[in-house]
């Protein structure tokens, strides 16, 4: 039996306390040469791994503050109820900001952060604080 163990590289006499413990992987400092995430990747990863709950709702959003920020920054183009601009092609049923925020949050989050040149939407990643964007996203999920 010990001979088979030697052939396989396993010691038949090893005790259970002799396991090798791996060192935890170190994450590179943001912006360092080892940090290979783009700004877009990092912001999208934040959404997926930290901000969305299991039901796709934004965690940590202040809906009241989000409404104020939405009215200040988004209402001029999207309207008070988010229905001024239809995201769907003409041959599909209408889709508005509330539906996009509930059903396609990664798309909504990306466009809010990085804009949409095709639709002339400004990027807000450098204009608003992260918590403000979280609050707007949370409020947007309440729109029709």
Short mmCIF file of N, CA and C in Angstrom, two decimals:
data_model
loop_
_atom_site.label_atom_id
_atom_site.label_comp_id
_atom_site.label_asym_id
_atom_site.label_seq_id
_atom_site.Cartn_x
_atom_site.Cartn_y
_atom_site.Cartn_z
N UNK A 1 0.83 -1.19 0.00
CA UNK A 1 0.00 0.00 0.00
C UNK A 1 0.88 1.25 0.00
N UNK A 2 1.91 1.24 0.83
CA UNK A 2 2.81 2.39 0.88
C UNK A 2 3.51 2.58 -0.45
N UNK A 3 3.80 1.48 -1.17
CA UNK A 3 4.47 1.57 -2.47
C UNK A 3 3.57 2.27 -3.47
N UNK A 4 2.27 1.94 -3.47
CA UNK A 4 1.35 2.63 -4.36
C UNK A 4 1.27 4.13 -4.03
N UNK A 5 1.28 4.42 -2.75
CA UNK A 5 1.24 5.82 -2.33
C UNK A 5 2.46 6.59 -2.80
N UNK A 6 3.64 5.92 -2.75
CA UNK A 6 4.86 6.58 -3.22
C UNK A 6 4.80 6.83 -4.73
N UNK A 7 4.23 5.85 -5.45
CA UNK A 7 4.11 6.02 -6.89
C UNK A 7 3.16 7.18 -7.23
N UNK A 8 2.13 7.34 -6.45
CA UNK A 8 1.16 8.40 -6.69
C UNK A 8 1.55 9.73 -6.05
N UNK A 9 2.63 9.70 -5.26
CA UNK A 9 3.07 10.92 -4.61
C UNK A 9 2.31 11.23 -3.35
N UNK A 10 1.69 10.23 -2.75
CA UNK A 10 0.92 10.43 -1.54
C UNK A 10 1.56 9.62 -0.42
N UNK A 11 1.76 10.21 0.71
CA UNK A 11 2.33 9.50 1.84
C UNK A 11 1.22 8.81 2.62
N UNK A 12 1.39 7.54 2.82
CA UNK A 12 0.39 6.79 3.58
C UNK A 12 0.49 7.12 5.06
N UNK A 13 1.58 7.76 5.46
CA UNK A 13 1.79 8.05 6.88
C UNK A 13 1.60 9.52 7.22
N UNK A 14 1.13 10.29 6.27
CA UNK A 14 0.93 11.72 6.54
C UNK A 14 -0.24 11.90 7.49
N UNK A 15 -0.06 12.78 8.46
CA UNK A 15 -1.17 13.05 9.37
C UNK A 15 -2.02 14.18 8.82
N UNK A 16 -3.20 14.35 9.35
CA UNK A 16 -4.15 15.33 8.83
C UNK A 16 -3.71 16.77 9.05
N UNK A 17 -2.75 17.00 9.94
CA UNK A 17 -2.29 18.36 10.20
C UNK A 17 -1.18 18.81 9.26
N UNK A 18 -0.76 17.94 8.35
CA UNK A 18 0.37 18.28 7.50
C UNK A 18 -0.06 18.89 6.17
N UNK A 19 -1.29 19.38 6.08
CA UNK A 19 -1.76 19.98 4.83
C UNK A 19 -1.04 21.30 4.60
N UNK A 20 -0.80 21.60 3.36
CA UNK A 20 -0.13 22.83 2.98
C UNK A 20 -1.18 23.92 2.87
N UNK A 21 -0.94 25.01 3.54
CA UNK A 21 -1.87 26.13 3.49
C UNK A 21 -1.39 27.11 2.43
N UNK A 22 -2.32 27.47 1.54
CA UNK A 22 -1.98 28.42 0.49
C UNK A 22 -2.08 29.84 1.02
N UNK A 23 -1.19 30.67 0.51
CA UNK A 23 -1.26 32.09 0.85
C UNK A 23 -2.41 32.71 0.08
N UNK A 24 -3.15 33.63 0.69
CA UNK A 24 -4.23 34.29 -0.05
C UNK A 24 -3.65 35.12 -1.19
N UNK A 25 -4.37 35.15 -2.31
CA UNK A 25 -3.93 35.95 -3.44
C UNK A 25 -4.01 37.43 -3.09
N UNK A 26 -2.95 38.14 -3.39
CA UNK A 26 -2.93 39.57 -3.11
C UNK A 26 -3.50 40.32 -4.31
N UNK A 27 -4.34 41.30 -4.03
CA UNK A 27 -4.89 42.11 -5.10
C UNK A 27 -3.98 43.30 -5.33
N UNK A 28 -3.76 43.65 -6.58
CA UNK A 28 -2.92 44.82 -6.85
C UNK A 28 -3.62 46.10 -6.42
N UNK A 29 -2.82 47.08 -6.08
CA UNK A 29 -3.37 48.39 -5.74
C UNK A 29 -4.05 48.99 -6.97
N UNK A 30 -5.22 49.62 -6.79
CA UNK A 30 -5.86 50.26 -7.94
C UNK A 30 -4.93 51.26 -8.61
N UNK A 31 -4.84 51.17 -9.92
CA UNK A 31 -3.98 52.06 -10.69
C UNK A 31 -2.54 51.62 -10.79
N UNK A 32 -2.14 50.55 -10.09
CA UNK A 32 -0.77 50.06 -10.16
C UNK A 32 -0.57 49.27 -11.45
N UNK A 33 0.68 49.00 -11.83
CA UNK A 33 0.92 48.23 -13.06
C UNK A 33 0.24 46.85 -13.05
N UNK A 34 0.06 46.26 -11.88
CA UNK A 34 -0.59 44.94 -11.79
C UNK A 34 -2.10 45.00 -11.89
N UNK A 35 -2.65 46.19 -11.78
CA UNK A 35 -4.11 46.36 -11.86
C UNK A 35 -4.50 46.44 -13.32
N UNK A 36 -5.11 45.37 -13.83
CA UNK A 36 -5.44 45.30 -15.25
C UNK A 36 -6.88 45.64 -15.56
N UNK A 37 -7.68 45.96 -14.55
CA UNK A 37 -9.07 46.33 -14.80
C UNK A 37 -9.15 47.74 -15.38
N UNK A 38 -9.95 47.89 -16.41
CA UNK A 38 -10.21 49.22 -16.92
C UNK A 38 -11.16 49.92 -15.97
N UNK A 39 -11.30 51.19 -16.13
CA UNK A 39 -12.24 51.96 -15.30
C UNK A 39 -13.66 51.41 -15.47
N UNK A 40 -14.02 51.08 -16.71
CA UNK A 40 -15.34 50.53 -16.99
C UNK A 40 -15.53 49.18 -16.31
N UNK A 41 -14.51 48.32 -16.43
CA UNK A 41 -14.59 46.99 -15.81
C UNK A 41 -14.75 47.10 -14.30
N UNK A 42 -13.98 47.99 -13.69
CA UNK A 42 -14.04 48.14 -12.23
C UNK A 42 -15.42 48.63 -11.79
N UNK A 43 -16.00 49.58 -12.51
CA UNK A 43 -17.31 50.11 -12.13
C UNK A 43 -18.40 49.06 -12.34
N UNK A 44 -18.29 48.29 -13.41
CA UNK A 44 -19.28 47.24 -13.68
C UNK A 44 -19.15 46.11 -12.65
N UNK A 45 -17.91 45.76 -12.28
CA UNK A 45 -17.71 44.73 -11.26
C UNK A 45 -18.29 45.18 -9.93
N UNK A 46 -18.14 46.45 -9.60
CA UNK A 46 -18.72 46.99 -8.38
C UNK A 46 -20.23 46.77 -8.37
N UNK A 47 -20.87 47.06 -9.49
CA UNK A 47 -22.32 46.85 -9.59
C UNK A 47 -22.67 45.39 -9.35
N UNK A 48 -22.04 44.51 -10.09
CA UNK A 48 -22.41 43.09 -10.07
C UNK A 48 -22.09 42.45 -8.72
N UNK A 49 -20.93 42.75 -8.15
CA UNK A 49 -20.50 42.05 -6.94
C UNK A 49 -20.88 42.73 -5.64
N UNK A 50 -21.16 44.02 -5.67
CA UNK A 50 -21.42 44.73 -4.42
C UNK A 50 -22.78 45.41 -4.34
N UNK A 51 -23.31 45.89 -5.46
CA UNK A 51 -24.49 46.75 -5.40
C UNK A 51 -25.81 46.06 -5.69
N UNK A 52 -25.80 44.95 -6.40
CA UNK A 52 -27.05 44.27 -6.74
C UNK A 52 -27.36 43.17 -5.75
N UNK A 53 -28.62 43.14 -5.29
CA UNK A 53 -29.02 42.02 -4.45
C UNK A 53 -29.46 40.87 -5.35
N UNK A 54 -29.87 39.77 -4.76
CA UNK A 54 -30.22 38.57 -5.54
C UNK A 54 -31.42 38.79 -6.45
N UNK A 55 -32.22 39.82 -6.17
CA UNK A 55 -33.39 40.12 -6.99
C UNK A 55 -33.13 41.23 -8.02
N UNK A 56 -31.87 41.67 -8.12
CA UNK A 56 -31.53 42.71 -9.08
C UNK A 56 -31.79 44.13 -8.61
N UNK A 57 -32.09 44.30 -7.33
CA UNK A 57 -32.32 45.63 -6.77
C UNK A 57 -30.99 46.22 -6.31
N UNK A 58 -30.88 47.53 -6.43
CA UNK A 58 -29.69 48.23 -5.97
C UNK A 58 -29.70 48.29 -4.44
N UNK A 59 -28.61 47.85 -3.83
CA UNK A 59 -28.47 47.91 -2.37
C UNK A 59 -27.87 49.26 -1.96
N UNK A 60 -28.31 49.78 -0.84
CA UNK A 60 -27.72 50.98 -0.27
C UNK A 60 -28.17 52.28 -0.92
N UNK A 61 -29.26 52.24 -1.68
CA UNK A 61 -29.74 53.46 -2.34
C UNK A 61 -30.68 54.23 -1.43
N UNK A 62 -30.52 55.54 -1.40
CA UNK A 62 -31.44 56.43 -0.71
C UNK A 62 -32.41 56.91 -1.80
N UNK A 63 -33.60 56.34 -1.82
CA UNK A 63 -34.57 56.60 -2.88
C UNK A 63 -35.00 58.08 -2.90
N UNK A 64 -35.19 58.67 -1.72
CA UNK A 64 -35.59 60.08 -1.65
C UNK A 64 -34.51 60.97 -2.27
N UNK A 65 -33.28 60.73 -1.90
CA UNK A 65 -32.16 61.50 -2.48
C UNK A 65 -32.04 61.20 -3.97
N UNK A 66 -32.25 59.94 -4.36
CA UNK A 66 -32.19 59.56 -5.76
C UNK A 66 -33.23 60.29 -6.60
N UNK A 67 -34.42 60.50 -6.02
CA UNK A 67 -35.47 61.24 -6.73
C UNK A 67 -35.03 62.68 -6.96
N UNK A 68 -34.47 63.31 -5.94
CA UNK A 68 -33.99 64.69 -6.06
C UNK A 68 -32.92 64.78 -7.15
N UNK A 69 -31.98 63.85 -7.13
CA UNK A 69 -30.89 63.86 -8.11
C UNK A 69 -31.39 63.55 -9.51
N UNK A 70 -32.36 62.65 -9.61
CA UNK A 70 -32.97 62.33 -10.91
C UNK A 70 -33.63 63.58 -11.48
N UNK A 71 -34.39 64.28 -10.65
CA UNK A 71 -35.07 65.49 -11.11
C UNK A 71 -34.07 66.56 -11.55
N UNK A 72 -32.95 66.67 -10.86
CA UNK A 72 -31.94 67.67 -11.21
C UNK A 72 -31.19 67.30 -12.49
N UNK A 73 -30.85 66.03 -12.65
CA UNK A 73 -29.93 65.63 -13.71
C UNK A 73 -30.56 64.88 -14.87
N UNK A 74 -31.64 64.17 -14.65
CA UNK A 74 -32.18 63.26 -15.66
C UNK A 74 -33.51 63.73 -16.25
N UNK A 75 -34.29 64.42 -15.43
CA UNK A 75 -35.63 64.84 -15.86
C UNK A 75 -35.64 65.68 -17.13
N UNK A 76 -34.67 66.59 -17.35
CA UNK A 76 -34.74 67.39 -18.57
C UNK A 76 -34.83 66.54 -19.86
N UNK A 77 -34.18 65.42 -19.90
CA UNK A 77 -34.23 64.56 -21.10
C UNK A 77 -35.25 63.43 -20.96
N UNK A 78 -35.34 62.84 -19.78
CA UNK A 78 -36.16 61.64 -19.60
C UNK A 78 -37.56 61.91 -19.08
N UNK A 79 -37.83 63.12 -18.61
CA UNK A 79 -39.14 63.45 -18.07
C UNK A 79 -39.26 63.03 -16.61
N UNK A 80 -40.26 63.56 -15.92
CA UNK A 80 -40.45 63.29 -14.49
C UNK A 80 -40.69 61.82 -14.19
N UNK A 81 -41.38 61.14 -15.12
CA UNK A 81 -41.68 59.73 -14.89
C UNK A 81 -40.75 58.80 -15.66
N UNK A 82 -39.74 59.36 -16.34
CA UNK A 82 -38.79 58.55 -17.09
C UNK A 82 -39.33 58.01 -18.40
N UNK A 83 -40.45 58.55 -18.88
CA UNK A 83 -41.10 58.02 -20.07
C UNK A 83 -40.96 58.91 -21.30
N UNK A 84 -40.14 59.91 -21.24
CA UNK A 84 -40.01 60.80 -22.39
C UNK A 84 -39.21 60.14 -23.52
N UNK A 85 -38.32 59.24 -23.19
CA UNK A 85 -37.47 58.61 -24.19
C UNK A 85 -37.71 57.10 -24.20
N UNK A 86 -38.09 56.57 -25.36
CA UNK A 86 -38.36 55.14 -25.52
C UNK A 86 -37.08 54.45 -25.98
N UNK A 87 -36.63 53.45 -25.22
CA UNK A 87 -35.39 52.74 -25.55
C UNK A 87 -35.60 51.62 -26.57
N UNK A 88 -36.83 51.20 -26.78
CA UNK A 88 -37.10 50.06 -27.66
C UNK A 88 -37.14 50.50 -29.12
N UNK A 89 -36.74 49.60 -30.01
CA UNK A 89 -36.92 49.89 -31.44
C UNK A 89 -38.41 50.02 -31.76
N UNK A 90 -38.72 50.65 -32.85
CA UNK A 90 -40.12 50.93 -33.20
C UNK A 90 -40.99 49.69 -33.31
N UNK A 91 -40.40 48.55 -33.60
CA UNK A 91 -41.17 47.32 -33.80
C UNK A 91 -41.37 46.52 -32.51
N UNK A 92 -40.86 47.01 -31.38
CA UNK A 92 -41.05 46.35 -30.09
C UNK A 92 -41.92 47.21 -29.19
N UNK A 93 -42.50 46.60 -28.16
CA UNK A 93 -43.28 47.41 -27.20
C UNK A 93 -42.36 48.46 -26.54
N UNK A 94 -42.91 49.60 -26.16
CA UNK A 94 -42.10 50.66 -25.55
C UNK A 94 -41.36 50.17 -24.30
N UNK A 95 -40.17 50.70 -24.11
CA UNK A 95 -39.35 50.40 -22.92
C UNK A 95 -38.78 51.72 -22.42
N UNK A 96 -39.03 52.00 -21.17
CA UNK A 96 -38.61 53.27 -20.60
C UNK A 96 -37.58 53.06 -19.50
N UNK A 97 -37.14 54.15 -18.92
CA UNK A 97 -36.03 54.12 -17.97
C UNK A 97 -36.30 53.22 -16.76
N UNK A 98 -37.52 53.22 -16.24
CA UNK A 98 -37.82 52.37 -15.08
C UNK A 98 -37.69 50.90 -15.42
N UNK A 99 -38.21 50.52 -16.55
CA UNK A 99 -38.12 49.12 -16.99
C UNK A 99 -36.66 48.74 -17.23
N UNK A 100 -35.90 49.62 -17.88
CA UNK A 100 -34.48 49.34 -18.13
C UNK A 100 -33.74 49.18 -16.81
N UNK A 101 -34.04 50.03 -15.83
CA UNK A 101 -33.36 49.95 -14.53
C UNK A 101 -33.71 48.67 -13.78
N UNK A 102 -34.93 48.20 -13.93
CA UNK A 102 -35.34 46.97 -13.25
C UNK A 102 -34.86 45.71 -13.96
N UNK A 103 -34.96 45.70 -15.28
CA UNK A 103 -34.72 44.47 -16.03
C UNK A 103 -33.32 44.38 -16.64
N UNK A 104 -32.68 45.51 -16.84
CA UNK A 104 -31.37 45.53 -17.49
C UNK A 104 -30.42 46.47 -16.74
N UNK A 105 -30.29 46.27 -15.44
CA UNK A 105 -29.49 47.19 -14.63
C UNK A 105 -28.05 47.33 -15.13
N UNK A 106 -27.38 46.26 -15.57
CA UNK A 106 -26.01 46.49 -16.06
C UNK A 106 -25.96 47.49 -17.23
N UNK A 107 -26.92 47.42 -18.14
CA UNK A 107 -26.97 48.36 -19.26
C UNK A 107 -27.27 49.76 -18.74
N UNK A 108 -28.27 49.87 -17.86
CA UNK A 108 -28.63 51.16 -17.27
C UNK A 108 -27.42 51.76 -16.55
N UNK A 109 -26.75 50.97 -15.71
CA UNK A 109 -25.61 51.42 -14.92
C UNK A 109 -24.47 51.89 -15.83
N UNK A 110 -24.19 51.12 -16.86
CA UNK A 110 -23.12 51.49 -17.78
C UNK A 110 -23.43 52.83 -18.45
N UNK A 111 -24.63 52.97 -18.97
CA UNK A 111 -24.99 54.20 -19.68
C UNK A 111 -25.01 55.40 -18.74
N UNK A 112 -25.45 55.21 -17.51
CA UNK A 112 -25.47 56.31 -16.56
C UNK A 112 -24.03 56.73 -16.22
N UNK A 113 -23.15 55.77 -16.06
CA UNK A 113 -21.76 56.07 -15.71
C UNK A 113 -20.95 56.59 -16.90
N UNK A 114 -21.09 55.93 -18.05
CA UNK A 114 -20.20 56.20 -19.18
C UNK A 114 -20.87 56.84 -20.38
N UNK A 115 -22.16 57.10 -20.28
CA UNK A 115 -22.88 57.78 -21.34
C UNK A 115 -23.20 56.86 -22.52
N UNK A 116 -23.80 57.46 -23.51
CA UNK A 116 -24.19 56.75 -24.73
C UNK A 116 -24.09 57.75 -25.87
N UNK A 117 -22.97 57.73 -26.58
CA UNK A 117 -22.72 58.69 -27.66
C UNK A 117 -23.79 58.60 -28.75
N UNK A 118 -24.25 57.38 -29.02
CA UNK A 118 -25.26 57.19 -30.06
C UNK A 118 -26.54 57.97 -29.76
N UNK A 119 -26.87 58.09 -28.49
CA UNK A 119 -28.09 58.80 -28.08
C UNK A 119 -27.79 60.15 -27.44
N UNK A 120 -26.56 60.59 -27.53
CA UNK A 120 -26.11 61.88 -26.99
C UNK A 120 -26.33 62.01 -25.49
N UNK A 121 -26.18 60.89 -24.77
CA UNK A 121 -26.30 60.94 -23.31
C UNK A 121 -24.92 61.18 -22.70
N UNK A 122 -24.87 62.13 -21.78
CA UNK A 122 -23.62 62.46 -21.11
C UNK A 122 -23.23 61.36 -20.12
N UNK A 123 -21.93 61.23 -19.88
CA UNK A 123 -21.41 60.33 -18.85
C UNK A 123 -21.41 61.06 -17.52
N UNK A 124 -21.80 60.37 -16.47
CA UNK A 124 -21.88 61.01 -15.15
C UNK A 124 -20.83 60.52 -14.17
N UNK A 125 -19.94 59.63 -14.59
CA UNK A 125 -18.94 59.07 -13.67
C UNK A 125 -18.05 60.16 -13.08
N UNK A 126 -17.76 61.19 -13.84
CA UNK A 126 -16.92 62.28 -13.34
C UNK A 126 -17.72 63.48 -12.86
N UNK A 127 -19.04 63.42 -13.03
CA UNK A 127 -19.90 64.54 -12.66
C UNK A 127 -20.55 64.36 -11.29
N UNK A 128 -20.88 63.12 -10.96
CA UNK A 128 -21.58 62.83 -9.70
C UNK A 128 -20.79 61.82 -8.87
N UNK A 129 -20.95 61.90 -7.58
CA UNK A 129 -20.32 60.95 -6.66
C UNK A 129 -20.94 59.56 -6.85
N UNK A 130 -20.19 58.53 -6.50
CA UNK A 130 -20.67 57.16 -6.62
C UNK A 130 -22.00 56.97 -5.88
N UNK A 131 -22.10 57.48 -4.65
CA UNK A 131 -23.34 57.31 -3.89
C UNK A 131 -24.51 57.99 -4.59
N UNK A 132 -24.26 59.13 -5.24
CA UNK A 132 -25.33 59.79 -6.00
C UNK A 132 -25.83 58.90 -7.13
N UNK A 133 -24.91 58.25 -7.83
CA UNK A 133 -25.29 57.34 -8.92
C UNK A 133 -26.06 56.13 -8.39
N UNK A 134 -25.65 55.64 -7.24
CA UNK A 134 -26.37 54.53 -6.60
C UNK A 134 -27.79 54.96 -6.25
N UNK A 135 -27.93 56.16 -5.70
CA UNK A 135 -29.24 56.67 -5.33
C UNK A 135 -30.14 56.86 -6.55
N UNK A 136 -29.58 57.40 -7.62
CA UNK A 136 -30.35 57.57 -8.86
C UNK A 136 -30.79 56.22 -9.40
N UNK A 137 -29.89 55.27 -9.42
CA UNK A 137 -30.22 53.93 -9.92
C UNK A 137 -31.33 53.29 -9.08
N UNK A 138 -31.26 53.44 -7.77
CA UNK A 138 -32.30 52.91 -6.90
C UNK A 138 -33.65 53.56 -7.17
N UNK A 139 -33.64 54.88 -7.33
CA UNK A 139 -34.88 55.58 -7.65
C UNK A 139 -35.42 55.17 -9.01
N UNK A 140 -34.55 55.06 -10.00
CA UNK A 140 -34.97 54.70 -11.35
C UNK A 140 -35.71 53.36 -11.37
N UNK A 141 -35.34 52.46 -10.47
CA UNK A 141 -36.02 51.16 -10.42
C UNK A 141 -37.46 51.29 -9.93
N UNK A 142 -37.83 52.44 -9.38
CA UNK A 142 -39.20 52.64 -8.90
C UNK A 142 -40.09 53.28 -9.98
N UNK A 143 -39.48 53.73 -11.07
CA UNK A 143 -40.25 54.40 -12.13
C UNK A 143 -41.03 53.39 -12.96
N UNK A 144 -42.12 53.87 -13.60
CA UNK A 144 -42.91 52.94 -14.43
C UNK A 144 -42.13 52.44 -15.65
#
